[in-house]
Each structure stands twice: as C-alpha cells, then as structure tokens.
Amino acid sequence: MQNITKQNNSTSCFVCGQENPHSLKTKFYALDENTLVAEFTTLDEHQSYPGVLHGGIAAAILDETMGRTILNIDDSLWGVTIDLNLKYRKPLPTDEKIYAKAILESSNKRTFSCRGAIILPDGKPAVTATGKFMKLTLSQITSGGDFRSHWFLVKDKESVNIPDYVLNCPI
C-alpha cells in the first residue's frame, strides 16, 4: 500500500482555499518525494463554454500542483512561477471530480522544474504542462508578513482513494 501524505490548504487561496466561496477547494496529496496529485471538483461557475472548464482554471490547477511539488522535499519552500507552458489536448468537463498529477523533474539551489497533467477518467491527459519555479520561503513571498493564520492542515474525514488511472498515467 502506498504511503500518501496530504499537504496543507489555506483559508483564502483561489485554488485550495477551504473558506473561499469561489475556491476550487483543491486537495493535494504527495505520493512520493517527486510526485503530487491534486483532487478538485469543477463547477458550472468554472466554465468557458457550456459544460467545458475554462482553460485559465486548468492553468491555475497545474501551476499550483507543479509549484507545490517542492513541498514534498522541503516543507519550508514554495514554488513561485517563472515559466509555465501548457498544451490543451481535450476539453475538461464541469461538474466532475478531476485529478491533476505533477512530477518534479529537476532541482537546484534556487529553482526547480516540473511536468504535469490533468487526467481524464479514461486515463488520458486533457492538459499537459511544464514549468520552472523559483524556490522561496513563505516569509519571502509575503514580504515578511505572518501567513500562518491563513495556513492550516485540513484533515480528511475519509481515506484517500486516488484512482488507478491517475496513479498509472505517465506524464
């Protein structure tokens, strides 16, 4: 059985904010030190065309998922986007639970690079991405402000069940 670790969520973030009514309320799970899975549910409010997720929402999910992979190695560091490249391959539906997966490919003292995908239930990627990120602490990102009051661990009440099509999808 795989050891899966849940990452923190915030109160206000658009992607993971648990108290933000407009948030995607994404949950993030570390599968190992290089791999992170995101679980989120799309809503009609997130559409561009009827029943189709807006491409900007897909970009935000992949940006956040790839940028968080560094937390699997060092939970004091965060990724701030330097470069983000996406390929939209298939439309993503609204009103469905969807998964993204990111893999840390390389890391040096100041930056790291990842690849990621949002995966459809048929196991095929709908959107793929690559990104390069700057490593920063929360203090550096918030200009020394206290971010801790907005950052907490949300414990899941149920066990995590990440589908095999997500675990097995090569990205």
Short mmCIF file of N, CA and C in Angstrom, two decimals:
data_model
loop_
_atom_site.label_atom_id
_atom_site.label_comp_id
_atom_site.label_asym_id
_atom_site.label_seq_id
_atom_site.Cartn_x
_atom_site.Cartn_y
_atom_site.Cartn_z
N MET A 1 0.84 -1.19 0.00
CA MET A 1 0.00 0.00 0.00
C MET A 1 0.88 1.25 0.00
N GLN A 2 0.50 2.21 -0.80
CA GLN A 2 1.29 3.42 -0.95
C GLN A 2 1.05 4.38 0.21
N ASN A 3 2.11 5.01 0.71
CA ASN A 3 2.01 5.99 1.77
C ASN A 3 1.70 7.35 1.15
N ILE A 4 0.50 7.85 1.36
CA ILE A 4 0.06 9.11 0.78
C ILE A 4 -0.03 10.15 1.88
N THR A 5 0.59 11.33 1.66
CA THR A 5 0.60 12.40 2.64
C THR A 5 -0.17 13.59 2.12
N LYS A 6 -1.13 14.08 2.91
CA LYS A 6 -1.90 15.26 2.49
C LYS A 6 -1.11 16.52 2.80
N GLN A 7 -1.12 17.46 1.85
CA GLN A 7 -0.48 18.75 2.07
C GLN A 7 -1.48 19.73 2.69
N ASN A 8 -0.95 20.83 3.23
CA ASN A 8 -1.78 21.88 3.81
C ASN A 8 -2.65 22.57 2.77
N ASN A 9 -3.73 23.16 3.24
CA ASN A 9 -4.57 24.05 2.44
C ASN A 9 -4.59 25.40 3.14
N SER A 10 -5.03 26.43 2.43
CA SER A 10 -5.14 27.75 3.05
C SER A 10 -6.62 28.10 3.23
N THR A 11 -6.85 29.24 3.83
CA THR A 11 -8.22 29.71 4.00
C THR A 11 -8.73 30.42 2.76
N SER A 12 -7.85 31.17 2.07
CA SER A 12 -8.32 32.11 1.05
C SER A 12 -7.88 31.84 -0.38
N CYS A 13 -6.95 30.96 -0.60
CA CYS A 13 -6.40 30.73 -1.94
C CYS A 13 -7.50 30.37 -2.95
N PHE A 14 -7.39 30.87 -4.16
CA PHE A 14 -8.36 30.53 -5.21
C PHE A 14 -8.35 29.05 -5.54
N VAL A 15 -7.17 28.44 -5.51
CA VAL A 15 -7.07 27.03 -5.88
C VAL A 15 -7.40 26.12 -4.70
N CYS A 16 -6.84 26.40 -3.50
CA CYS A 16 -7.01 25.46 -2.38
C CYS A 16 -7.72 26.02 -1.17
N GLY A 17 -8.17 27.26 -1.21
CA GLY A 17 -8.78 27.89 -0.04
C GLY A 17 -10.06 27.20 0.41
N GLN A 18 -10.05 26.71 1.63
CA GLN A 18 -11.20 25.97 2.15
C GLN A 18 -12.32 26.87 2.64
N GLU A 19 -12.03 28.16 2.86
CA GLU A 19 -13.06 29.10 3.32
C GLU A 19 -13.41 30.14 2.27
N ASN A 20 -12.84 30.04 1.09
CA ASN A 20 -13.12 30.95 -0.01
C ASN A 20 -14.29 30.38 -0.81
N PRO A 21 -15.43 31.08 -0.87
CA PRO A 21 -16.59 30.52 -1.58
C PRO A 21 -16.37 30.34 -3.08
N HIS A 22 -15.37 31.01 -3.64
CA HIS A 22 -15.08 30.91 -5.08
C HIS A 22 -13.95 29.94 -5.38
N SER A 23 -13.36 29.37 -4.35
CA SER A 23 -12.21 28.47 -4.50
C SER A 23 -12.60 27.15 -5.14
N LEU A 24 -11.60 26.53 -5.76
CA LEU A 24 -11.76 25.17 -6.28
C LEU A 24 -11.65 24.14 -5.15
N LYS A 25 -11.20 24.57 -3.97
CA LYS A 25 -11.07 23.71 -2.79
C LYS A 25 -10.27 22.43 -3.09
N THR A 26 -9.21 22.62 -3.85
CA THR A 26 -8.35 21.51 -4.26
C THR A 26 -7.62 20.93 -3.07
N LYS A 27 -7.49 19.62 -3.06
CA LYS A 27 -6.70 18.91 -2.05
C LYS A 27 -5.49 18.31 -2.75
N PHE A 28 -4.36 18.34 -2.06
CA PHE A 28 -3.09 17.89 -2.65
C PHE A 28 -2.52 16.74 -1.83
N TYR A 29 -2.04 15.71 -2.54
CA TYR A 29 -1.52 14.51 -1.90
C TYR A 29 -0.16 14.13 -2.50
N ALA A 30 0.84 14.03 -1.61
CA ALA A 30 2.18 13.60 -2.03
C ALA A 30 2.20 12.09 -2.11
N LEU A 31 2.53 11.57 -3.29
CA LEU A 31 2.66 10.12 -3.46
C LEU A 31 4.06 9.65 -3.10
N ASP A 32 5.04 10.51 -3.37
CA ASP A 32 6.44 10.26 -3.01
C ASP A 32 7.13 11.61 -3.06
N GLU A 33 8.45 11.65 -2.92
CA GLU A 33 9.12 12.96 -2.85
C GLU A 33 9.10 13.73 -4.17
N ASN A 34 8.77 13.08 -5.27
CA ASN A 34 8.75 13.77 -6.56
C ASN A 34 7.36 13.90 -7.19
N THR A 35 6.34 13.27 -6.62
CA THR A 35 5.04 13.21 -7.27
C THR A 35 3.93 13.74 -6.38
N LEU A 36 3.10 14.61 -6.95
CA LEU A 36 1.98 15.20 -6.24
C LEU A 36 0.72 15.04 -7.07
N VAL A 37 -0.39 14.70 -6.40
CA VAL A 37 -1.69 14.59 -7.07
C VAL A 37 -2.63 15.63 -6.46
N ALA A 38 -3.40 16.28 -7.32
CA ALA A 38 -4.41 17.24 -6.90
C ALA A 38 -5.79 16.67 -7.22
N GLU A 39 -6.72 16.87 -6.29
CA GLU A 39 -8.10 16.42 -6.48
C GLU A 39 -9.00 17.64 -6.35
N PHE A 40 -9.85 17.86 -7.34
CA PHE A 40 -10.76 19.01 -7.30
C PHE A 40 -12.03 18.68 -8.06
N THR A 41 -13.07 19.44 -7.77
CA THR A 41 -14.35 19.26 -8.45
C THR A 41 -14.66 20.54 -9.21
N THR A 42 -14.88 20.40 -10.50
CA THR A 42 -15.22 21.56 -11.32
C THR A 42 -16.70 21.87 -11.17
N LEU A 43 -17.03 23.13 -11.28
CA LEU A 43 -18.42 23.59 -11.17
C LEU A 43 -18.82 24.32 -12.45
N ASP A 44 -20.10 24.52 -12.64
CA ASP A 44 -20.57 25.29 -13.79
C ASP A 44 -19.97 26.70 -13.80
N GLU A 45 -19.72 27.25 -12.60
CA GLU A 45 -19.14 28.60 -12.50
C GLU A 45 -17.73 28.66 -13.06
N HIS A 46 -17.11 27.52 -13.30
CA HIS A 46 -15.74 27.46 -13.81
C HIS A 46 -15.68 27.24 -15.32
N GLN A 47 -16.80 27.33 -15.99
CA GLN A 47 -16.84 27.01 -17.42
C GLN A 47 -16.47 28.20 -18.30
N SER A 48 -16.06 27.87 -19.51
CA SER A 48 -15.92 28.86 -20.57
C SER A 48 -17.12 28.66 -21.49
N TYR A 49 -17.13 27.54 -22.20
CA TYR A 49 -18.29 27.15 -23.00
C TYR A 49 -19.16 26.24 -22.14
N PRO A 50 -20.43 26.11 -22.45
CA PRO A 50 -21.30 25.28 -21.61
C PRO A 50 -20.74 23.87 -21.39
N GLY A 51 -20.57 23.53 -20.12
CA GLY A 51 -20.09 22.20 -19.76
C GLY A 51 -18.61 21.97 -19.93
N VAL A 52 -17.85 23.02 -20.29
CA VAL A 52 -16.41 22.89 -20.54
C VAL A 52 -15.64 23.82 -19.59
N LEU A 53 -14.67 23.24 -18.88
CA LEU A 53 -13.85 24.00 -17.95
C LEU A 53 -13.05 25.08 -18.68
N HIS A 54 -12.99 26.27 -18.11
CA HIS A 54 -12.21 27.36 -18.67
C HIS A 54 -10.72 27.00 -18.63
N GLY A 55 -10.00 27.30 -19.70
CA GLY A 55 -8.58 26.98 -19.79
C GLY A 55 -7.74 27.64 -18.71
N GLY A 56 -8.15 28.82 -18.26
CA GLY A 56 -7.43 29.50 -17.20
C GLY A 56 -7.51 28.77 -15.87
N ILE A 57 -8.63 28.12 -15.63
CA ILE A 57 -8.78 27.31 -14.42
C ILE A 57 -7.83 26.11 -14.49
N ALA A 58 -7.77 25.48 -15.64
CA ALA A 58 -6.85 24.35 -15.83
C ALA A 58 -5.41 24.81 -15.61
N ALA A 59 -5.07 25.99 -16.11
CA ALA A 59 -3.72 26.53 -15.93
C ALA A 59 -3.43 26.78 -14.45
N ALA A 60 -4.40 27.33 -13.72
CA ALA A 60 -4.21 27.59 -12.29
C ALA A 60 -3.98 26.29 -11.52
N ILE A 61 -4.74 25.26 -11.85
CA ILE A 61 -4.58 23.96 -11.18
C ILE A 61 -3.18 23.40 -11.42
N LEU A 62 -2.74 23.41 -12.68
CA LEU A 62 -1.42 22.85 -12.98
C LEU A 62 -0.30 23.70 -12.40
N ASP A 63 -0.46 25.01 -12.42
CA ASP A 63 0.53 25.91 -11.83
C ASP A 63 0.70 25.60 -10.34
N GLU A 64 -0.41 25.50 -9.64
CA GLU A 64 -0.37 25.23 -8.20
C GLU A 64 0.16 23.83 -7.91
N THR A 65 -0.28 22.84 -8.66
CA THR A 65 0.15 21.46 -8.41
C THR A 65 1.65 21.30 -8.65
N MET A 66 2.14 21.82 -9.78
CA MET A 66 3.58 21.73 -10.05
C MET A 66 4.38 22.55 -9.05
N GLY A 67 3.90 23.75 -8.72
CA GLY A 67 4.61 24.61 -7.78
C GLY A 67 4.71 24.05 -6.37
N ARG A 68 3.80 23.16 -6.01
CA ARG A 68 3.80 22.54 -4.69
C ARG A 68 4.68 21.30 -4.59
N THR A 69 5.16 20.77 -5.69
CA THR A 69 5.95 19.53 -5.61
C THR A 69 7.17 19.69 -4.71
N ILE A 70 7.73 20.88 -4.64
CA ILE A 70 8.92 21.10 -3.82
C ILE A 70 8.63 20.88 -2.34
N LEU A 71 7.37 21.06 -1.92
CA LEU A 71 6.99 20.83 -0.52
C LEU A 71 7.18 19.37 -0.11
N ASN A 72 7.16 18.48 -1.08
CA ASN A 72 7.37 17.06 -0.77
C ASN A 72 8.78 16.81 -0.24
N ILE A 73 9.72 17.66 -0.63
CA ILE A 73 11.12 17.52 -0.23
C ILE A 73 11.46 18.43 0.94
N ASP A 74 10.95 19.68 0.90
CA ASP A 74 11.25 20.67 1.93
C ASP A 74 10.01 21.50 2.18
N ASP A 75 9.33 21.27 3.30
CA ASP A 75 8.06 21.95 3.55
C ASP A 75 8.22 23.42 3.95
N SER A 76 9.45 23.94 3.95
CA SER A 76 9.65 25.36 4.20
C SER A 76 9.75 26.15 2.89
N LEU A 77 9.82 25.45 1.76
CA LEU A 77 9.97 26.12 0.46
C LEU A 77 8.69 26.03 -0.37
N TRP A 78 8.49 27.07 -1.17
CA TRP A 78 7.36 27.13 -2.09
C TRP A 78 7.88 27.45 -3.48
N GLY A 79 7.10 27.12 -4.47
CA GLY A 79 7.46 27.44 -5.84
C GLY A 79 6.70 28.65 -6.34
N VAL A 80 7.43 29.64 -6.83
CA VAL A 80 6.83 30.82 -7.45
C VAL A 80 7.13 30.73 -8.94
N THR A 81 6.12 30.84 -9.75
CA THR A 81 6.23 30.56 -11.18
C THR A 81 7.17 31.51 -11.90
N ILE A 82 8.11 30.93 -12.64
CA ILE A 82 8.98 31.67 -13.55
C ILE A 82 8.45 31.49 -14.97
N ASP A 83 8.11 30.25 -15.32
CA ASP A 83 7.68 29.93 -16.68
C ASP A 83 6.66 28.80 -16.61
N LEU A 84 5.57 28.94 -17.36
CA LEU A 84 4.52 27.92 -17.39
C LEU A 84 4.07 27.73 -18.83
N ASN A 85 4.14 26.50 -19.31
CA ASN A 85 3.75 26.18 -20.69
C ASN A 85 2.71 25.07 -20.65
N LEU A 86 1.61 25.29 -21.39
CA LEU A 86 0.52 24.31 -21.39
C LEU A 86 0.14 23.90 -22.80
N LYS A 87 -0.33 22.67 -22.91
CA LYS A 87 -0.92 22.17 -24.16
C LYS A 87 -2.30 21.64 -23.82
N TYR A 88 -3.29 22.23 -24.46
CA TYR A 88 -4.68 21.81 -24.26
C TYR A 88 -5.00 20.76 -25.31
N ARG A 89 -5.24 19.54 -24.86
CA ARG A 89 -5.42 18.41 -25.77
C ARG A 89 -6.88 18.00 -25.92
N LYS A 90 -7.64 18.05 -24.83
CA LYS A 90 -9.05 17.65 -24.84
C LYS A 90 -9.81 18.55 -23.88
N PRO A 91 -11.09 18.78 -24.12
CA PRO A 91 -11.86 19.59 -23.18
C PRO A 91 -12.06 18.87 -21.85
N LEU A 92 -12.09 19.66 -20.79
CA LEU A 92 -12.37 19.14 -19.45
C LEU A 92 -13.81 19.46 -19.09
N PRO A 93 -14.54 18.51 -18.55
CA PRO A 93 -15.94 18.75 -18.21
C PRO A 93 -16.09 19.54 -16.90
N THR A 94 -17.23 20.18 -16.75
CA THR A 94 -17.59 20.77 -15.46
C THR A 94 -18.44 19.78 -14.69
N ASP A 95 -18.63 20.07 -13.42
CA ASP A 95 -19.45 19.23 -12.52
C ASP A 95 -18.91 17.81 -12.39
N GLU A 96 -17.59 17.68 -12.32
CA GLU A 96 -16.97 16.36 -12.14
C GLU A 96 -15.75 16.47 -11.23
N LYS A 97 -15.46 15.39 -10.52
CA LYS A 97 -14.22 15.29 -9.77
C LYS A 97 -13.11 14.99 -10.78
N ILE A 98 -12.04 15.78 -10.71
CA ILE A 98 -10.95 15.66 -11.67
C ILE A 98 -9.63 15.63 -10.90
N TYR A 99 -8.62 15.01 -11.51
CA TYR A 99 -7.31 14.89 -10.89
C TYR A 99 -6.23 15.48 -11.78
N ALA A 100 -5.24 16.09 -11.12
CA ALA A 100 -4.02 16.53 -11.79
C ALA A 100 -2.86 15.80 -11.12
N LYS A 101 -1.79 15.66 -11.86
CA LYS A 101 -0.60 14.98 -11.34
C LYS A 101 0.62 15.76 -11.80
N ALA A 102 1.58 15.95 -10.90
CA ALA A 102 2.81 16.67 -11.24
C ALA A 102 4.01 15.88 -10.75
N ILE A 103 5.08 15.97 -11.51
CA ILE A 103 6.32 15.28 -11.18
C ILE A 103 7.47 16.29 -11.19
N LEU A 104 8.23 16.32 -10.10
CA LEU A 104 9.43 17.14 -10.01
C LEU A 104 10.51 16.49 -10.86
N GLU A 105 11.00 17.23 -11.85
CA GLU A 105 12.00 16.68 -12.77
C GLU A 105 13.42 17.04 -12.41
N SER A 106 13.63 18.27 -11.96
CA SER A 106 14.99 18.69 -11.60
C SER A 106 14.91 19.81 -10.57
N SER A 107 15.99 19.93 -9.80
CA SER A 107 16.03 20.94 -8.75
C SER A 107 17.47 21.35 -8.51
N ASN A 108 17.67 22.66 -8.35
CA ASN A 108 18.98 23.14 -7.95
C ASN A 108 18.79 24.07 -6.75
N LYS A 109 19.79 24.84 -6.41
CA LYS A 109 19.72 25.67 -5.20
C LYS A 109 18.56 26.68 -5.24
N ARG A 110 18.28 27.27 -6.40
CA ARG A 110 17.30 28.36 -6.46
C ARG A 110 16.02 28.04 -7.21
N THR A 111 16.05 27.05 -8.11
CA THR A 111 14.88 26.79 -8.95
C THR A 111 14.60 25.28 -9.05
N PHE A 112 13.42 24.97 -9.57
CA PHE A 112 13.09 23.58 -9.88
C PHE A 112 12.16 23.55 -11.08
N SER A 113 12.13 22.41 -11.76
CA SER A 113 11.30 22.24 -12.95
C SER A 113 10.41 21.01 -12.78
N CYS A 114 9.21 21.10 -13.36
CA CYS A 114 8.22 20.03 -13.24
C CYS A 114 7.53 19.80 -14.57
N ARG A 115 6.84 18.68 -14.62
CA ARG A 115 5.87 18.44 -15.69
C ARG A 115 4.59 17.97 -15.01
N GLY A 116 3.47 18.21 -15.66
CA GLY A 116 2.21 17.84 -15.05
C GLY A 116 1.13 17.62 -16.08
N ALA A 117 0.00 17.09 -15.62
CA ALA A 117 -1.14 16.86 -16.49
C ALA A 117 -2.42 16.83 -15.67
N ILE A 118 -3.50 17.23 -16.32
CA ILE A 118 -4.84 16.99 -15.79
C ILE A 118 -5.35 15.78 -16.55
N ILE A 119 -5.81 14.79 -15.81
CA ILE A 119 -6.08 13.47 -16.39
C ILE A 119 -7.57 13.18 -16.42
N LEU A 120 -8.04 12.76 -17.57
CA LEU A 120 -9.45 12.38 -17.74
C LEU A 120 -9.68 10.96 -17.20
N PRO A 121 -10.93 10.61 -16.89
CA PRO A 121 -11.21 9.27 -16.37
C PRO A 121 -10.80 8.12 -17.29
N ASP A 122 -10.61 8.40 -18.59
CA ASP A 122 -10.13 7.35 -19.49
C ASP A 122 -8.61 7.15 -19.39
N GLY A 123 -7.96 7.92 -18.48
CA GLY A 123 -6.53 7.78 -18.26
C GLY A 123 -5.68 8.63 -19.18
N LYS A 124 -6.31 9.40 -20.05
CA LYS A 124 -5.56 10.24 -21.00
C LYS A 124 -5.49 11.67 -20.49
N PRO A 125 -4.35 12.34 -20.74
CA PRO A 125 -4.24 13.73 -20.30
C PRO A 125 -5.06 14.67 -21.16
N ALA A 126 -5.81 15.55 -20.50
CA ALA A 126 -6.57 16.58 -21.21
C ALA A 126 -5.71 17.83 -21.41
N VAL A 127 -4.89 18.13 -20.41
CA VAL A 127 -3.99 19.28 -20.46
C VAL A 127 -2.65 18.82 -19.91
N THR A 128 -1.57 19.15 -20.61
CA THR A 128 -0.23 18.85 -20.12
C THR A 128 0.52 20.16 -19.93
N ALA A 129 1.51 20.14 -19.05
CA ALA A 129 2.24 21.37 -18.75
C ALA A 129 3.67 21.07 -18.34
N THR A 130 4.51 22.06 -18.54
CA THR A 130 5.85 22.09 -17.97
C THR A 130 6.00 23.44 -17.29
N GLY A 131 6.83 23.48 -16.28
CA GLY A 131 7.01 24.75 -15.58
C GLY A 131 8.35 24.82 -14.88
N LYS A 132 8.80 26.05 -14.69
CA LYS A 132 10.01 26.33 -13.93
C LYS A 132 9.61 27.28 -12.80
N PHE A 133 10.12 27.01 -11.61
CA PHE A 133 9.70 27.73 -10.42
C PHE A 133 10.90 28.17 -9.59
N MET A 134 10.77 29.35 -8.96
CA MET A 134 11.76 29.86 -8.03
C MET A 134 11.43 29.32 -6.65
N LYS A 135 12.43 28.88 -5.90
CA LYS A 135 12.23 28.41 -4.53
C LYS A 135 12.26 29.60 -3.58
N LEU A 136 11.17 29.79 -2.84
CA LEU A 136 11.09 30.87 -1.86
C LEU A 136 10.41 30.36 -0.60
N THR A 137 10.72 30.99 0.53
CA THR A 137 10.01 30.68 1.77
C THR A 137 8.74 31.53 1.82
N LEU A 138 7.80 31.15 2.69
CA LEU A 138 6.58 31.95 2.83
C LEU A 138 6.90 33.37 3.27
N SER A 139 7.91 33.53 4.11
CA SER A 139 8.30 34.86 4.56
C SER A 139 8.77 35.72 3.38
N GLN A 140 9.52 35.12 2.45
CA GLN A 140 9.95 35.86 1.26
C GLN A 140 8.76 36.20 0.36
N ILE A 141 7.84 35.28 0.21
CA ILE A 141 6.68 35.50 -0.66
C ILE A 141 5.77 36.58 -0.10
N THR A 142 5.59 36.59 1.22
CA THR A 142 4.67 37.54 1.85
C THR A 142 5.38 38.78 2.38
N SER A 143 6.61 39.02 1.94
CA SER A 143 7.40 40.18 2.37
C SER A 143 7.53 40.25 3.89
N GLY A 144 7.69 39.11 4.51
CA GLY A 144 7.89 39.06 5.95
C GLY A 144 6.61 39.03 6.76
N GLY A 145 5.46 39.11 6.10
CA GLY A 145 4.19 39.08 6.82
C GLY A 145 3.90 37.73 7.43
N ASP A 146 2.97 37.72 8.37
CA ASP A 146 2.59 36.46 9.03
C ASP A 146 1.49 35.78 8.23
N PHE A 147 1.86 34.73 7.55
CA PHE A 147 0.94 33.98 6.69
C PHE A 147 0.34 32.79 7.44
N ARG A 148 0.88 32.48 8.61
CA ARG A 148 0.47 31.26 9.33
C ARG A 148 -1.00 31.23 9.67
N SER A 149 -1.60 32.38 9.95
CA SER A 149 -3.02 32.39 10.33
C SER A 149 -3.92 31.97 9.18
N HIS A 150 -3.39 31.99 7.95
CA HIS A 150 -4.17 31.58 6.78
C HIS A 150 -3.79 30.20 6.29
N TRP A 151 -2.90 29.55 7.00
CA TRP A 151 -2.35 28.28 6.53
C TRP A 151 -2.51 27.21 7.60
N PHE A 152 -3.24 26.16 7.28
CA PHE A 152 -3.50 25.14 8.28
C PHE A 152 -3.69 23.79 7.59
N LEU A 153 -3.57 22.74 8.37
CA LEU A 153 -3.75 21.40 7.85
C LEU A 153 -5.21 21.01 7.95
N VAL A 154 -5.79 20.66 6.84
CA VAL A 154 -7.17 20.21 6.82
C VAL A 154 -7.13 18.69 6.79
N LYS A 155 -7.60 18.08 7.85
CA LYS A 155 -7.58 16.62 7.92
C LYS A 155 -8.80 16.07 7.20
N ASP A 156 -8.56 15.09 6.34
CA ASP A 156 -9.65 14.44 5.64
C ASP A 156 -10.38 13.50 6.58
N LYS A 157 -11.70 13.48 6.49
CA LYS A 157 -12.50 12.59 7.32
C LYS A 157 -12.53 11.18 6.75
N GLU A 158 -12.33 11.07 5.46
CA GLU A 158 -12.37 9.77 4.80
C GLU A 158 -10.98 9.42 4.28
N SER A 159 -10.77 8.14 4.06
CA SER A 159 -9.49 7.74 3.49
C SER A 159 -9.41 8.22 2.04
N VAL A 160 -8.21 8.42 1.58
CA VAL A 160 -7.98 8.92 0.23
C VAL A 160 -8.02 7.75 -0.74
N ASN A 161 -8.75 7.93 -1.81
CA ASN A 161 -8.82 6.89 -2.84
C ASN A 161 -8.49 7.54 -4.18
N ILE A 162 -7.22 7.52 -4.54
CA ILE A 162 -6.80 8.08 -5.82
C ILE A 162 -6.94 6.98 -6.86
N PRO A 163 -7.71 7.23 -7.91
CA PRO A 163 -7.97 6.18 -8.91
C PRO A 163 -6.69 5.68 -9.59
N ASP A 164 -6.72 4.42 -9.97
CA ASP A 164 -5.58 3.81 -10.66
C ASP A 164 -5.23 4.56 -11.94
N TYR A 165 -6.23 5.08 -12.67
CA TYR A 165 -5.92 5.77 -13.92
C TYR A 165 -5.06 7.00 -13.68
N VAL A 166 -5.16 7.60 -12.49
CA VAL A 166 -4.30 8.74 -12.15
C VAL A 166 -2.92 8.24 -11.75
N LEU A 167 -2.89 7.24 -10.89
CA LEU A 167 -1.60 6.70 -10.42
C LEU A 167 -0.77 6.15 -11.57
N ASN A 168 -1.42 5.54 -12.54
CA ASN A 168 -0.71 4.87 -13.64
C ASN A 168 -0.47 5.73 -14.87
N CYS A 169 -1.03 6.92 -14.91
CA CYS A 169 -0.89 7.77 -16.10
C CYS A 169 0.53 8.32 -16.20
N PRO A 170 1.23 8.00 -17.29
CA PRO A 170 2.55 8.61 -17.49
C PRO A 170 2.37 10.05 -17.96
N ILE A 171 3.13 10.95 -17.40
CA ILE A 171 3.02 12.34 -17.85
C ILE A 171 4.37 12.86 -18.28
#
